Short mmCIF file of C-alpha atoms in Angstrom, two decimals:
data_model
loop_
_atom_site.label_atom_id
_atom_site.label_comp_id
_atom_site.label_asym_id
_atom_site.label_seq_id
_atom_site.Cartn_x
_atom_site.Cartn_y
_atom_site.Cartn_z
CA MET A 120 52.66 56.01 -11.20
CA SER A 121 56.45 55.98 -11.33
CA ASN A 122 56.73 55.28 -7.60
CA ILE A 123 54.35 52.30 -7.71
CA ILE A 124 56.01 48.93 -8.29
CA GLN A 125 54.02 46.98 -10.88
CA GLU A 126 53.77 43.16 -10.82
CA SER A 127 51.63 40.54 -12.55
CA TRP A 128 51.17 36.78 -12.68
CA SER A 129 53.59 34.73 -14.77
CA HIS A 130 51.62 31.46 -15.01
CA ASP A 131 49.74 30.39 -18.15
CA ARG A 132 46.07 31.21 -17.56
CA SER A 133 45.00 29.07 -20.52
CA HIS A 134 45.89 25.94 -18.52
CA LEU A 135 43.58 26.78 -15.62
CA LYS A 136 40.43 24.79 -14.84
CA PRO A 137 37.80 25.20 -12.10
CA ARG A 138 39.68 23.24 -9.41
CA VAL A 139 39.21 25.59 -6.44
CA LEU A 140 36.02 27.24 -5.19
CA HIS A 141 36.17 30.21 -2.86
CA ILE A 142 32.96 31.10 -1.02
CA GLY A 143 32.89 34.62 0.36
CA PHE A 144 34.69 36.67 -2.28
CA GLY A 145 35.29 39.78 -0.22
CA ALA A 146 38.18 42.07 0.54
CA PHE A 147 40.20 39.59 2.57
CA SER A 148 40.07 36.67 0.15
CA ARG A 149 41.18 38.88 -2.74
CA ALA A 150 44.21 40.12 -0.85
CA HIS A 151 45.15 36.88 0.91
CA THR A 152 43.76 33.48 -0.14
CA LEU A 153 43.68 34.15 -3.87
CA ARG A 154 46.95 36.09 -3.70
CA TYR A 155 48.59 32.93 -2.33
CA LEU A 156 46.94 30.79 -5.02
CA ASP A 157 48.16 33.09 -7.78
CA ASP A 158 51.70 33.00 -6.38
CA ALA A 159 51.56 29.20 -6.02
CA LEU A 160 50.67 28.92 -9.70
CA ASP A 161 53.60 31.19 -10.58
CA LYS A 162 56.03 29.14 -8.50
CA SER A 163 54.84 25.58 -9.17
CA GLY A 164 52.38 25.68 -12.06
CA GLY A 165 49.28 23.52 -12.16
CA ASP A 166 45.74 23.93 -13.41
CA PHE A 167 44.21 25.16 -10.14
CA GLY A 168 41.90 27.91 -11.35
CA ALA A 169 39.52 29.49 -8.84
CA VAL A 170 35.81 30.10 -9.10
CA VAL A 171 34.76 32.82 -6.67
CA ALA A 172 31.30 33.07 -5.15
CA ARG A 173 29.15 35.47 -3.16
CA LEU A 174 26.10 33.91 -1.55
CA ASN A 175 23.65 36.70 -0.77
CA SER A 176 24.85 39.82 -2.54
CA GLY A 177 27.51 41.12 -4.88
CA ALA A 178 26.11 39.84 -8.19
CA ASP A 179 26.89 43.13 -9.94
CA GLU A 180 30.43 43.10 -8.58
CA LEU A 181 30.97 39.56 -9.83
CA SER A 182 29.57 40.48 -13.24
CA ALA A 183 32.03 43.39 -13.35
CA LEU A 184 34.83 40.93 -12.59
CA ASP A 185 33.60 38.73 -15.45
CA ALA A 186 33.75 41.75 -17.75
CA GLN A 187 37.42 42.30 -16.79
CA ASP A 188 38.35 38.72 -17.70
CA HIS A 189 38.36 37.84 -13.98
CA GLU A 190 41.47 39.95 -13.36
CA TYR A 191 41.81 42.28 -10.40
CA LEU A 192 44.47 44.30 -8.62
CA VAL A 193 45.96 43.93 -5.14
CA VAL A 194 47.68 47.13 -3.99
CA GLU A 195 50.05 46.41 -1.10
CA ALA A 196 50.81 49.70 0.62
CA ASP A 197 52.57 51.07 3.65
CA ASP A 198 54.18 54.39 4.47
CA ASP A 199 57.37 53.42 2.60
CA GLU A 200 56.27 51.61 -0.57
CA ILE A 201 53.35 50.80 -2.86
CA ARG A 202 53.28 47.57 -4.87
CA ALA A 203 50.48 46.72 -7.32
CA ARG A 204 50.03 43.04 -8.21
CA ARG A 205 47.63 41.81 -10.89
CA ILE A 206 45.90 38.55 -9.93
CA GLY A 207 45.13 36.04 -12.68
CA CYS A 208 44.01 32.83 -10.96
CA VAL A 209 40.24 33.41 -11.15
CA VAL A 210 38.39 31.57 -13.93
CA GLY A 211 34.74 32.12 -13.05
CA THR A 212 32.16 33.59 -10.68
CA ILE A 213 28.95 32.34 -9.10
CA ASN A 214 26.09 34.10 -7.37
CA PRO A 215 22.99 31.99 -6.62
CA GLY A 216 20.64 34.90 -7.23
CA ARG A 217 22.16 35.44 -10.67
CA ASP A 218 23.11 31.89 -11.66
CA GLY A 219 20.51 29.79 -9.82
CA VAL A 220 20.63 27.85 -6.57
CA ASP A 221 22.06 24.73 -8.26
CA ALA A 222 25.24 26.42 -9.50
CA LEU A 223 27.26 26.10 -6.30
CA PRO A 224 26.18 22.57 -5.22
CA ASP A 225 26.78 21.34 -8.77
CA LEU A 226 30.31 22.76 -8.79
CA ILE A 227 31.08 21.20 -5.40
CA ALA A 228 29.94 17.88 -6.88
CA ALA A 229 32.27 18.20 -9.90
CA LYS A 230 35.06 15.61 -9.88
CA ASP A 231 37.76 18.12 -10.88
CA LEU A 232 37.05 20.36 -7.89
CA CYS A 233 39.55 19.51 -5.15
CA LEU A 234 39.35 22.40 -2.69
CA VAL A 235 36.74 24.75 -1.26
CA THR A 236 38.02 27.71 0.75
CA LEU A 237 35.77 29.94 2.81
CA THR A 238 35.84 33.47 4.21
CA ILE A 239 32.28 33.85 5.50
CA THR A 240 33.05 35.62 8.83
CA GLU A 241 32.49 34.08 12.24
CA LYS A 242 28.71 34.39 12.02
CA GLY A 243 28.60 32.45 8.73
CA TYR A 244 29.35 29.18 10.52
CA CYS A 245 26.11 29.43 12.54
CA LEU A 246 27.70 28.00 15.68
CA ARG A 247 26.57 28.24 19.28
CA ASN A 248 29.05 27.09 21.91
CA GLY A 249 31.04 25.20 19.28
CA LYS A 250 28.09 23.30 17.82
CA LEU A 251 25.74 24.02 14.93
CA ASP A 252 22.93 26.32 15.98
CA ALA A 253 20.05 24.47 14.33
CA GLU A 254 17.70 27.25 15.40
CA ALA A 255 19.62 29.97 13.56
CA PRO A 256 17.21 31.38 10.95
CA ALA A 257 19.44 30.54 7.97
CA ILE A 258 19.99 26.97 9.15
CA SER A 259 16.39 26.22 10.12
CA ALA A 260 15.23 27.55 6.74
CA ASP A 261 17.75 25.40 4.87
CA LEU A 262 16.82 22.27 6.80
CA LYS A 263 13.28 22.70 5.49
CA ASN A 264 14.52 23.27 1.92
CA ALA A 265 17.75 21.28 1.89
CA GLN A 266 18.11 21.04 -1.89
CA THR A 267 17.77 24.80 -2.38
CA PRO A 268 20.02 26.11 0.40
CA ARG A 269 20.91 29.72 1.11
CA SER A 270 23.46 29.45 3.93
CA ALA A 271 27.10 28.54 3.40
CA ILE A 272 26.71 25.40 5.54
CA GLY A 273 23.59 24.35 3.65
CA VAL A 274 25.30 24.91 0.29
CA LEU A 275 28.31 22.84 1.34
CA VAL A 276 26.24 19.91 2.55
CA GLU A 277 23.98 19.89 -0.49
CA GLY A 278 27.07 19.99 -2.70
CA LEU A 279 28.61 17.10 -0.77
CA ARG A 280 25.37 15.13 -1.07
CA ARG A 281 25.50 15.53 -4.85
CA ARG A 282 29.22 14.74 -4.87
CA ARG A 283 28.59 11.50 -3.00
CA GLU A 284 25.80 10.53 -5.41
CA ALA A 285 28.08 11.29 -8.38
CA GLY A 286 30.89 9.15 -6.97
CA ALA A 287 33.29 12.07 -7.33
CA GLY A 288 35.32 11.14 -4.24
CA GLY A 289 36.72 13.16 -1.38
CA ILE A 290 37.40 16.88 -1.21
CA THR A 291 38.96 19.43 1.14
CA LEU A 292 36.92 22.18 2.80
CA MET A 293 39.17 24.85 4.28
CA ALA A 294 37.96 27.57 6.64
CA CYS A 295 39.95 30.81 6.45
CA ASP A 296 38.14 32.85 9.10
CA ASN A 297 39.32 34.02 12.52
CA LEU A 298 37.90 31.18 14.59
CA PRO A 299 39.82 28.97 17.02
CA GLU A 300 40.48 25.63 15.32
CA ASN A 301 38.43 26.83 12.38
CA GLY A 302 38.70 23.50 10.57
CA THR A 303 37.16 21.71 13.53
CA ALA A 304 34.47 24.40 13.74
CA LEU A 305 33.63 23.95 10.05
CA ARG A 306 33.59 20.17 10.42
CA GLU A 307 31.22 20.39 13.39
CA ALA A 308 28.85 22.67 11.49
CA VAL A 309 28.86 20.59 8.30
CA VAL A 310 28.59 17.16 9.95
CA ASP A 311 25.97 18.32 12.48
CA TYR A 312 23.86 19.78 9.67
CA ALA A 313 24.25 16.68 7.50
CA ARG A 314 23.29 14.39 10.37
CA LEU A 315 20.03 16.26 10.83
CA LEU A 316 19.21 15.31 7.24
CA ASP A 317 20.87 11.94 6.61
CA SER A 318 23.15 10.05 9.00
CA ALA A 319 24.69 8.07 6.13
CA LEU A 320 25.68 11.32 4.41
CA ALA A 321 27.19 12.58 7.66
CA ASP A 322 29.23 9.37 7.96
CA TRP A 323 30.42 9.70 4.34
CA ILE A 324 31.53 13.27 5.00
CA GLY A 325 33.43 12.14 8.08
CA GLU A 326 35.30 9.54 6.05
CA ASN A 327 35.92 11.43 2.79
CA VAL A 328 36.15 15.16 3.48
CA ALA A 329 39.16 16.90 5.05
CA PHE A 330 38.76 20.03 7.18
CA PRO A 331 42.25 21.47 7.77
CA SER A 332 42.53 24.33 10.24
CA THR A 333 44.29 27.49 9.13
CA MET A 334 45.66 30.72 10.53
CA VAL A 335 45.36 33.65 8.14
CA ASP A 336 46.91 37.06 8.60
CA ARG A 337 46.80 40.20 6.52
CA ILE A 338 45.20 43.52 7.39
CA VAL A 339 42.70 44.36 4.65
CA PRO A 340 40.40 47.32 5.38
CA ALA A 341 37.11 47.90 3.62
CA LEU A 342 37.77 49.89 0.45
CA ASP A 343 37.30 53.63 0.93
CA GLU A 344 37.64 56.59 -1.45
CA ALA A 345 41.37 56.92 -0.79
CA GLY A 346 41.80 53.24 -1.62
CA LYS A 347 39.82 53.59 -4.82
CA ALA A 348 42.01 56.52 -5.84
CA LEU A 349 45.14 54.48 -5.16
CA ILE A 350 43.84 51.60 -7.29
CA ALA A 351 43.00 54.01 -10.10
CA GLU A 352 46.49 55.52 -9.88
CA ALA A 353 48.13 52.09 -9.91
CA SER A 354 46.06 50.78 -12.82
CA GLY A 355 45.45 53.91 -14.84
CA SER A 356 41.68 53.32 -14.73
CA SER A 357 38.95 54.17 -12.25
CA ALA A 358 37.05 51.07 -13.42
CA THR A 359 39.68 48.58 -12.27
CA ILE A 360 38.50 46.16 -9.59
CA GLY A 361 40.96 45.98 -6.73
CA ILE A 362 41.70 46.06 -3.03
CA VAL A 363 44.26 47.85 -0.85
CA CYS A 364 46.05 46.00 1.95
CA GLU A 365 49.25 45.96 3.97
CA PRO A 366 52.41 44.28 2.57
CA PHE A 367 52.53 41.66 5.33
CA LEU A 368 50.80 38.33 4.78
CA GLN A 369 50.95 34.95 6.50
CA TRP A 370 49.16 31.63 6.14
CA VAL A 371 49.64 28.63 8.39
CA ILE A 372 47.79 25.52 7.18
CA GLU A 373 47.25 22.16 8.85
CA ASP A 374 48.72 19.55 6.50
CA ASN A 375 45.48 17.61 6.16
CA PHE A 376 44.09 17.40 2.63
CA ALA A 377 41.86 14.91 0.83
CA GLY A 378 43.64 14.62 -2.50
CA GLU A 379 45.24 17.24 -4.72
CA ARG A 380 45.89 20.82 -3.67
CA PRO A 381 47.79 23.85 -4.98
CA ASP A 382 51.40 24.15 -3.82
CA PHE A 383 50.72 26.82 -1.23
CA ALA A 384 54.06 26.12 0.46
CA ALA A 385 55.85 27.33 -2.66
CA ALA A 386 54.03 30.63 -2.20
CA GLY A 387 55.28 30.96 1.36
CA ALA A 388 52.51 29.29 3.36
CA MET A 389 53.55 27.14 6.31
CA LEU A 390 52.17 23.58 6.34
CA VAL A 391 52.24 22.24 9.89
CA ASP A 392 50.84 19.39 11.97
CA ASP A 393 49.22 21.71 14.52
CA VAL A 394 47.96 25.21 13.73
CA ARG A 395 46.72 25.99 17.23
CA PRO A 396 49.83 27.73 18.62
CA TYR A 397 49.91 30.06 15.64
CA GLU A 398 46.18 30.77 15.62
CA GLU A 399 46.09 31.52 19.35
CA MET A 400 49.05 33.88 18.96
CA LYS A 401 47.30 35.74 16.17
CA LEU A 402 43.77 35.66 17.60
CA ARG A 403 44.91 37.00 20.95
CA MET A 404 47.85 39.32 20.23
CA LEU A 405 46.65 40.75 16.91
CA ASN A 406 42.88 40.31 16.89
CA GLY A 407 42.51 40.78 20.64
CA SER A 408 44.42 44.05 20.61
CA HIS A 409 42.55 45.07 17.43
CA SER A 410 39.22 44.67 19.23
CA PHE A 411 40.58 46.52 22.26
CA LEU A 412 41.63 49.43 20.04
CA ALA A 413 38.41 49.30 18.01
CA TYR A 414 35.96 49.72 20.89
CA LEU A 415 38.00 52.01 23.11
CA GLY A 416 39.45 53.94 20.19
CA ALA A 417 36.02 54.56 18.68
CA LEU A 418 34.71 55.68 22.08
CA ALA A 419 37.63 58.12 22.38
CA GLY A 420 36.94 59.51 18.91
CA HIS A 421 39.76 57.81 16.99
CA GLU A 422 38.58 57.02 13.47
CA THR A 423 41.32 54.56 12.49
CA ILE A 424 43.76 52.14 14.07
CA SER A 425 46.69 54.28 12.92
CA ASP A 426 45.04 57.21 14.72
CA CYS A 427 45.08 55.08 17.87
CA MET A 428 48.77 54.39 17.34
CA GLY A 429 49.37 58.14 17.13
CA ASP A 430 47.96 58.46 20.66
CA ALA A 431 50.70 57.56 23.15
CA VAL A 432 48.18 56.21 25.68
CA PHE A 433 46.65 53.80 23.19
CA ARG A 434 49.99 52.81 21.67
CA LYS A 435 51.42 51.89 25.07
CA ALA A 436 48.23 50.07 26.04
CA ALA A 437 48.21 47.95 22.89
CA ARG A 438 51.73 46.68 23.46
CA THR A 439 51.16 46.21 27.19
CA LEU A 440 48.03 44.18 26.46
CA MET A 441 49.95 42.02 24.00
CA MET A 442 52.93 41.28 26.23
CA GLN A 443 51.48 41.43 29.76
CA GLU A 444 48.08 39.82 29.22
CA GLN A 445 47.99 37.98 25.89
CA ALA A 446 51.50 36.55 25.51
CA PRO A 447 51.50 34.80 28.94
CA THR A 448 48.48 32.72 27.87
CA LEU A 449 50.27 31.30 24.81
CA SER A 450 52.31 28.17 24.15
CA VAL A 451 54.26 28.92 21.00
CA PRO A 452 57.00 27.11 19.06
CA GLY A 453 60.49 27.75 20.42
CA ASP A 454 61.58 29.80 17.42
CA VAL A 455 58.79 32.37 17.88
CA ASP A 456 59.91 35.66 19.47
CA LEU A 457 56.79 37.22 20.97
CA ASP A 458 58.55 40.53 21.73
CA ALA A 459 59.49 40.86 18.07
CA TYR A 460 55.97 39.80 17.06
CA ALA A 461 54.47 42.53 19.26
CA ASP A 462 56.85 45.13 17.80
CA ALA A 463 55.86 44.05 14.28
CA LEU A 464 52.16 44.33 15.16
CA ILE A 465 52.59 47.87 16.49
CA ALA A 466 54.39 48.81 13.27
CA ARG A 467 51.61 47.25 11.18
CA PHE A 468 48.91 49.02 13.19
CA SER A 469 50.74 52.31 12.57
CA ASN A 470 50.41 52.01 8.77
CA SER A 471 48.54 55.20 7.87
CA ARG A 472 48.02 54.10 4.25
CA LEU A 473 45.37 51.58 5.29
CA GLY A 474 42.84 53.83 6.99
CA HIS A 475 41.56 50.78 8.90
CA ARG A 476 38.46 52.15 10.63
CA THR A 477 37.83 51.32 14.26
CA GLN A 478 34.11 50.95 13.59
CA GLN A 479 34.80 48.36 10.88
CA ILE A 480 36.81 46.22 13.31
CA ALA A 481 34.08 46.74 15.92
CA THR A 482 31.54 44.74 13.89
CA ASP A 483 30.27 41.35 15.10
CA GLY A 484 31.63 41.78 18.60
CA SER A 485 29.36 39.08 20.01
CA GLN A 486 31.12 36.59 17.74
CA LYS A 487 34.65 37.85 18.39
CA LEU A 488 34.89 38.55 22.12
CA PRO A 489 34.94 34.91 23.28
CA GLN A 490 38.16 33.92 21.51
CA ARG A 491 39.86 37.32 21.47
CA LEU A 492 39.40 38.50 25.06
CA LEU A 493 37.27 36.16 27.17
CA ALA A 494 39.40 33.04 26.70
CA PRO A 495 42.59 34.81 27.87
CA ILE A 496 40.70 36.30 30.82
CA ALA A 497 39.57 32.82 31.89
CA ASN A 498 43.19 31.73 31.71
CA HIS A 499 44.31 34.60 33.95
CA LEU A 500 41.56 33.94 36.47
CA GLU A 501 42.66 30.32 36.78
CA ARG A 502 46.24 31.39 37.43
CA GLY A 503 45.55 34.44 39.57
CA GLU A 504 47.16 36.83 37.09
CA PRO A 505 46.12 40.43 36.29
CA TRP A 506 43.86 41.19 33.31
CA ALA A 507 43.02 44.88 33.71
CA LEU A 508 43.40 45.81 30.03
CA SER A 509 41.42 42.81 28.81
CA ALA A 510 38.65 43.86 31.20
CA LEU A 511 38.71 47.34 29.68
CA GLY A 512 38.38 45.79 26.23
CA VAL A 513 35.23 43.92 27.27
CA ALA A 514 33.85 46.95 29.10
CA GLY A 515 34.69 49.07 26.05
CA TRP A 516 32.49 46.80 23.93
CA MET A 517 29.67 47.28 26.44
CA ALA A 518 30.08 51.07 26.37
CA TYR A 519 30.24 51.03 22.55
CA LEU A 520 26.71 49.57 22.52
CA GLY A 521 25.48 52.93 23.79
CA GLY A 522 25.98 54.25 20.26
CA LYS A 523 27.88 57.47 21.07
CA SER A 524 31.56 58.34 21.39
CA GLU A 525 32.85 60.65 24.10
CA LYS A 526 32.76 63.38 21.45
CA GLY A 527 29.09 62.72 20.71
CA GLU A 528 29.74 60.98 17.40
CA ALA A 529 27.43 58.15 16.36
CA LEU A 530 28.86 54.63 16.68
CA LYS A 531 27.35 52.06 14.34
CA LEU A 532 26.32 48.72 15.82
CA SER A 533 26.66 45.85 13.32
CA ASP A 534 26.23 42.47 14.96
CA PRO A 535 24.11 39.31 14.54
CA LEU A 536 22.68 40.11 18.00
CA ALA A 537 22.31 43.83 17.25
CA GLU A 538 18.59 44.06 18.05
CA ARG A 539 18.95 42.35 21.43
CA LEU A 540 22.12 44.26 22.30
CA ALA A 541 20.58 47.62 21.40
CA GLU A 542 17.51 46.81 23.50
CA ILE A 543 19.64 45.97 26.53
CA ALA A 544 21.77 49.10 26.07
CA SER A 545 18.71 51.35 25.80
CA CYS A 546 17.01 49.95 28.92
CA ASN A 547 19.97 49.68 31.30
CA GLU A 548 22.95 51.64 32.51
CA GLY A 549 25.89 51.22 34.88
CA ASP A 550 26.07 47.96 36.81
CA ASP A 551 22.61 46.99 35.53
CA LEU A 552 23.87 47.15 31.94
CA VAL A 553 26.87 45.00 32.76
CA GLU A 554 24.67 42.48 34.57
CA ALA A 555 22.18 42.28 31.69
CA LEU A 556 24.89 41.77 29.08
CA LEU A 557 26.67 39.12 31.13
CA LYS A 558 23.46 37.07 31.04
CA LEU A 559 23.93 36.52 27.28
CA ASP A 560 25.32 32.99 27.40
CA ALA A 561 25.88 32.99 23.65
CA ILE A 562 28.76 35.37 24.45
CA PHE A 563 29.70 34.85 28.09
CA PRO A 564 30.22 31.26 29.31
CA PRO A 565 28.27 30.55 32.52
CA ALA A 566 31.46 29.38 34.25
CA LEU A 567 33.01 32.80 33.63
CA VAL A 568 29.92 34.73 34.72
CA GLY A 569 29.80 32.59 37.86
CA ASN A 570 33.25 33.86 38.84
CA GLU A 571 32.83 36.80 41.23
CA ALA A 572 36.24 38.22 40.35
CA PHE A 573 35.29 38.33 36.66
CA VAL A 574 32.03 40.16 37.28
CA ALA A 575 33.70 42.60 39.67
CA GLY A 576 36.52 43.27 37.20
CA ILE A 577 34.15 44.05 34.33
CA ASN A 578 32.01 46.29 36.54
CA GLU A 579 35.07 48.17 37.78
CA SER A 580 36.34 48.68 34.23
CA TYR A 581 32.96 49.85 32.95
CA ARG A 582 32.74 52.38 35.78
CA ALA A 583 36.28 53.57 35.03
CA ILE A 584 35.34 54.25 31.40
CA THR A 585 32.11 56.08 32.21
CA GLU A 586 33.39 58.05 35.21
CA GLN A 587 37.02 58.81 34.26
CA GLY A 588 36.92 58.69 30.48
CA VAL A 589 38.52 56.19 28.13
CA ARG A 590 42.08 57.57 28.01
CA GLU A 591 42.36 57.98 31.77
CA ALA A 592 40.94 54.50 32.38
CA ILE A 593 43.49 53.03 29.99
CA ALA A 594 46.36 55.03 31.48
CA GLN A 595 45.50 53.85 34.99
CA ALA A 596 45.29 50.22 33.87
CA CYS A 597 48.71 50.48 32.21
CA ALA A 598 50.13 52.17 35.31
CA LYS A 599 49.42 49.02 37.32
CA TYR A 600 51.98 47.20 35.17
CA ASP A 601 54.46 50.05 35.48
CA THR A 602 54.22 49.70 39.26
CA GLU A 603 54.67 45.93 39.12
CA GLU A 604 57.68 46.22 36.81
CA GLY A 605 59.19 48.95 38.97
#
């Protein structure tokens, strides 16, 4: 362990109280949101202890965290350095199946609680075209049993109802998922749900609850055997709970809070008036290229993102996509250098320590495509600009649904619409497959599907993948930019 840099919190854990609730205690929150909170406590003090919750699973994992005095390890690793940081900001855990359905709403109603953060993935917000999908199974079930909710949105609203009744005052709910204007999305979901139950409650939420938008950034793969071995090496115990991630981290937060909050700025977070320029930059250049690499890389037989970066065709395509198709759609602050940002992303993607699997990033494509690839394409269509690589990304997703790589390897489909997508993929091929998928208006906006150039571009890209192969299709798309630049 001599080459692993060891760090730990320096704040006084005995002063901590349950002031922050995090819903969705998964890999990302451990390495990012709670890492920032721990650092904020080190830098500025305070009593902002965190209670972490899992809604539908993970009770055993939370109990294991309880047994380790709520401590866990974040191993920040790249090809040059490994740094192990012990996190000490957690003071409790909640799982409704273990602790009862009242545990979370009651905590949200507690006067001392000032902040709820969420990492529940895009599908956890139960949105359809920016509004609450009241017909989503989790939402419709909760509306019938509002005081014993199971969904994140139902839990939040029931907690806010109890908070209002208790006279505990306002609170901040902060989305930390990769959604455009995620604070607005969370507000829409919460207020829409509340209004279906009680318009007075919805009005109270609108007046007393803050929903700041955020942009979060840190690459945190699902923990694999190599990661577990690294955690054991760093801690000296195979029983230590931990996560492995890249060294880079960033958090941009809209400065819109209802009352007290931890001093995240002291930990390096940026508090700004408008998060949108930063979130669009990240969603399109990082997440958009990630999805591009995930679908096309998996089809080509690349297991990880760093494997893709070791393939000159994919490496060139990723940077070309970023700078030729994603960057032109952005309006960023004057001090942001997009060339440097793209270079940094390529370096981060090349980190072989992470083992970030293409099939992991390929999950929930129906929820990710609209903001990562379709929105930039719509922008290019309006301006008459090329979008060949973005088209390949969308077509790559369509080809991925077939369930086999070019090498015959199985590709796992994990998506809220998996059953419908698999049915379409099994019953159609070629242009018919593209046409059937484009009819899914939960993914593809009618205005986009009504654009003949869009439909033709996706069809052409899908044919290129199936007839020429992934690498050749990518190389030809990149060559179009070489010709233009020449």
